[in-house]
Coordinates of C-alpha atoms in Angstrom, one line a residue:
X1 CA 137.1 94.0 52.3
X2 CA 138.4 91.3 50.1
X3 CA 141.6 91.2 52.2
X4 CA 139.5 91.0 55.5
X5 CA 137.5 88.0 53.9
X6 CA 140.7 86.2 52.8
X7 CA 142.3 86.7 56.3
X8 CA 139.1 85.5 58.0
X9 CA 138.8 82.4 55.9
X10 CA 142.6 81.5 56.5
X11 CA 142.2 82.0 60.1
X12 CA 139.7 79.1 60.2
X13 CA 141.9 76.6 58.6
X14 CA 144.3 75.7 61.4
X15 CA 141.3 74.6 63.5
X16 CA 141.2 71.0 62.1
X17 CA 141.9 68.1 64.5
X18 CA 144.7 65.6 63.8
X19 CA 143.1 62.4 63.6
X20 CA 139.7 60.8 63.2
X21 CA 138.2 58.1 65.5
X22 CA 140.3 55.3 63.9
X23 CA 143.4 53.6 65.3
X24 CA 146.4 54.4 63.3
X25 CA 148.1 51.5 61.5
X26 CA 151.6 52.9 62.3
X27 CA 153.1 55.5 64.7
X28 CA 151.9 58.9 63.5
X29 CA 154.0 61.9 63.4
X30 CA 152.7 65.6 63.3
X31 CA 154.4 69.0 63.3
X32 CA 153.5 71.8 65.7
X33 CA 155.1 75.1 64.3
X34 CA 155.8 78.1 66.2
X35 CA 155.7 80.5 63.2
X36 CA 155.4 84.1 63.9
X37 CA 157.5 86.7 65.6
X38 CA 154.4 87.9 67.1
X39 CA 154.5 84.8 69.3
X40 CA 151.2 83.7 68.3
X41 CA 150.6 80.0 67.3
X42 CA 147.5 77.7 67.3
X43 CA 147.3 76.9 70.8
X44 CA 145.0 74.0 71.0
X45 CA 145.0 70.6 69.2
X46 CA 143.3 67.4 69.5
X47 CA 144.6 63.8 68.8
X48 CA 142.4 60.5 69.0
X49 CA 144.3 57.3 69.4
X50 CA 141.0 55.6 68.5
X51 CA 140.2 51.9 69.4
X52 CA 143.1 50.1 70.9
X53 CA 143.1 46.7 72.4
X54 CA 143.5 46.4 76.2
X55 CA 147.2 45.7 76.9
X56 CA 148.4 47.0 73.4
X57 CA 149.6 50.4 72.7
X58 CA 149.7 53.2 69.9
X59 CA 152.1 56.0 69.7
X60 CA 152.1 59.3 68.1
X61 CA 155.0 61.7 67.7
X62 CA 154.5 65.5 67.8
X63 CA 157.5 67.6 66.5
X64 CA 157.6 71.1 68.0
X65 CA 159.5 73.3 65.6
X66 CA 160.5 77.0 66.0
X67 CA 160.0 78.6 62.7
X68 CA 160.2 82.2 64.0
X69 CA 163.0 84.5 64.3
X70 CA 163.4 84.5 68.2
X71 CA 164.2 81.8 70.5
X72 CA 161.5 80.0 72.6
X73 CA 161.9 78.7 76.0
X74 CA 160.2 75.5 77.0
X75 CA 159.4 75.9 80.6
X76 CA 157.7 72.4 81.1
X77 CA 156.0 69.5 79.2
X78 CA 153.7 67.6 81.3
X79 CA 150.8 65.1 80.7
X80 CA 147.7 65.3 82.9
X81 CA 144.9 62.7 82.9
X82 CA 144.5 59.1 82.7
X83 CA 147.4 57.0 83.4
X84 CA 147.1 55.0 80.1
X85 CA 149.0 57.9 78.4
X86 CA 152.8 58.3 78.8
X87 CA 155.0 60.9 77.3
X88 CA 158.8 61.1 76.7
X89 CA 160.6 63.9 74.7
X90 CA 164.0 65.3 73.6
X91 CA 163.1 68.9 73.9
X92 CA 165.9 71.2 75.3
X93 CA 165.0 74.2 77.5
X94 CA 165.8 76.7 74.7
X95 CA 164.4 76.1 71.1
X96 CA 166.4 78.3 68.6
X97 CA 165.3 79.4 65.3
X98 CA 164.8 76.6 63.1
X99 CA 165.3 74.0 65.8
X100 CA 163.0 71.3 66.6
X101 CA 162.3 68.5 69.1
X102 CA 160.1 65.4 69.4
X103 CA 157.5 64.7 71.9
X104 CA 156.2 61.1 71.9
X105 CA 152.8 60.1 73.5
X106 CA 152.1 56.4 74.1
X107 CA 148.4 55.2 74.7
X108 CA 148.2 51.8 76.6
X109 CA 144.7 51.0 78.0
X110 CA 144.8 48.5 80.7
X111 CA 141.1 48.0 80.7
X112 CA 138.0 48.7 78.5
X113 CA 136.7 52.2 78.4
X114 CA 137.4 55.8 77.4
X115 CA 140.5 57.6 78.4
X116 CA 141.4 61.1 78.2
X117 CA 144.5 63.4 79.0
X118 CA 146.0 66.7 78.2
X119 CA 149.6 67.3 76.9
X120 CA 150.6 70.8 78.0
X121 CA 153.7 72.6 76.5
X122 CA 154.4 75.7 78.7
X123 CA 156.5 78.3 76.6
X124 CA 158.1 81.6 77.2
X125 CA 158.4 83.6 73.8
X126 CA 155.2 82.0 72.5
X127 CA 151.8 81.0 73.4
X128 CA 151.4 77.8 75.5
X129 CA 150.3 74.7 73.5
X130 CA 147.7 72.1 74.7
X131 CA 147.0 68.9 73.0
X132 CA 143.8 67.0 74.1
X133 CA 144.4 63.3 73.8
X134 CA 141.8 60.6 73.9
X135 CA 141.5 56.9 73.1
X136 CA 139.4 53.7 74.0
X137 CA 140.4 50.6 75.4
X138 CA 138.5 47.7 73.7
X139 CA 138.5 43.9 74.1
X140 CA 139.7 41.6 71.3
X141 CA 137.7 42.1 68.1
X142 CA 137.3 45.9 69.1
X143 CA 133.9 45.4 71.0
X144 CA 133.5 46.7 74.4
X145 CA 130.4 46.8 76.5

């Protein structure tokens, strides 16, 4: 029973989101690990760029790392949603054991308001990964109406 309780509590820990509702001071970097040979990873993440002045940009880098014993195929990396988000990466098609790659997302609002997108990482040999992105374009001084 104690083991079940410990496993249950530990399974809740990876549910945290990456960022609060504040604009990061510098580019942020986060690691997304593919850990088990049972090909299960946390599949859903959230990242909030916070309030960004119209015309300015903020970036975040997500490092995808294979910590399992089997290779993982990256079938596709795409970004769906508002055009204020842009993605570039250096990921190979095959991510070997211990290998990592970086996915950089830039948020640059061209008008005030809320923006959303989803970064989808389609994998073979592991569960697909989704990162929900959001941000808010604001006028100078951080106020929008």
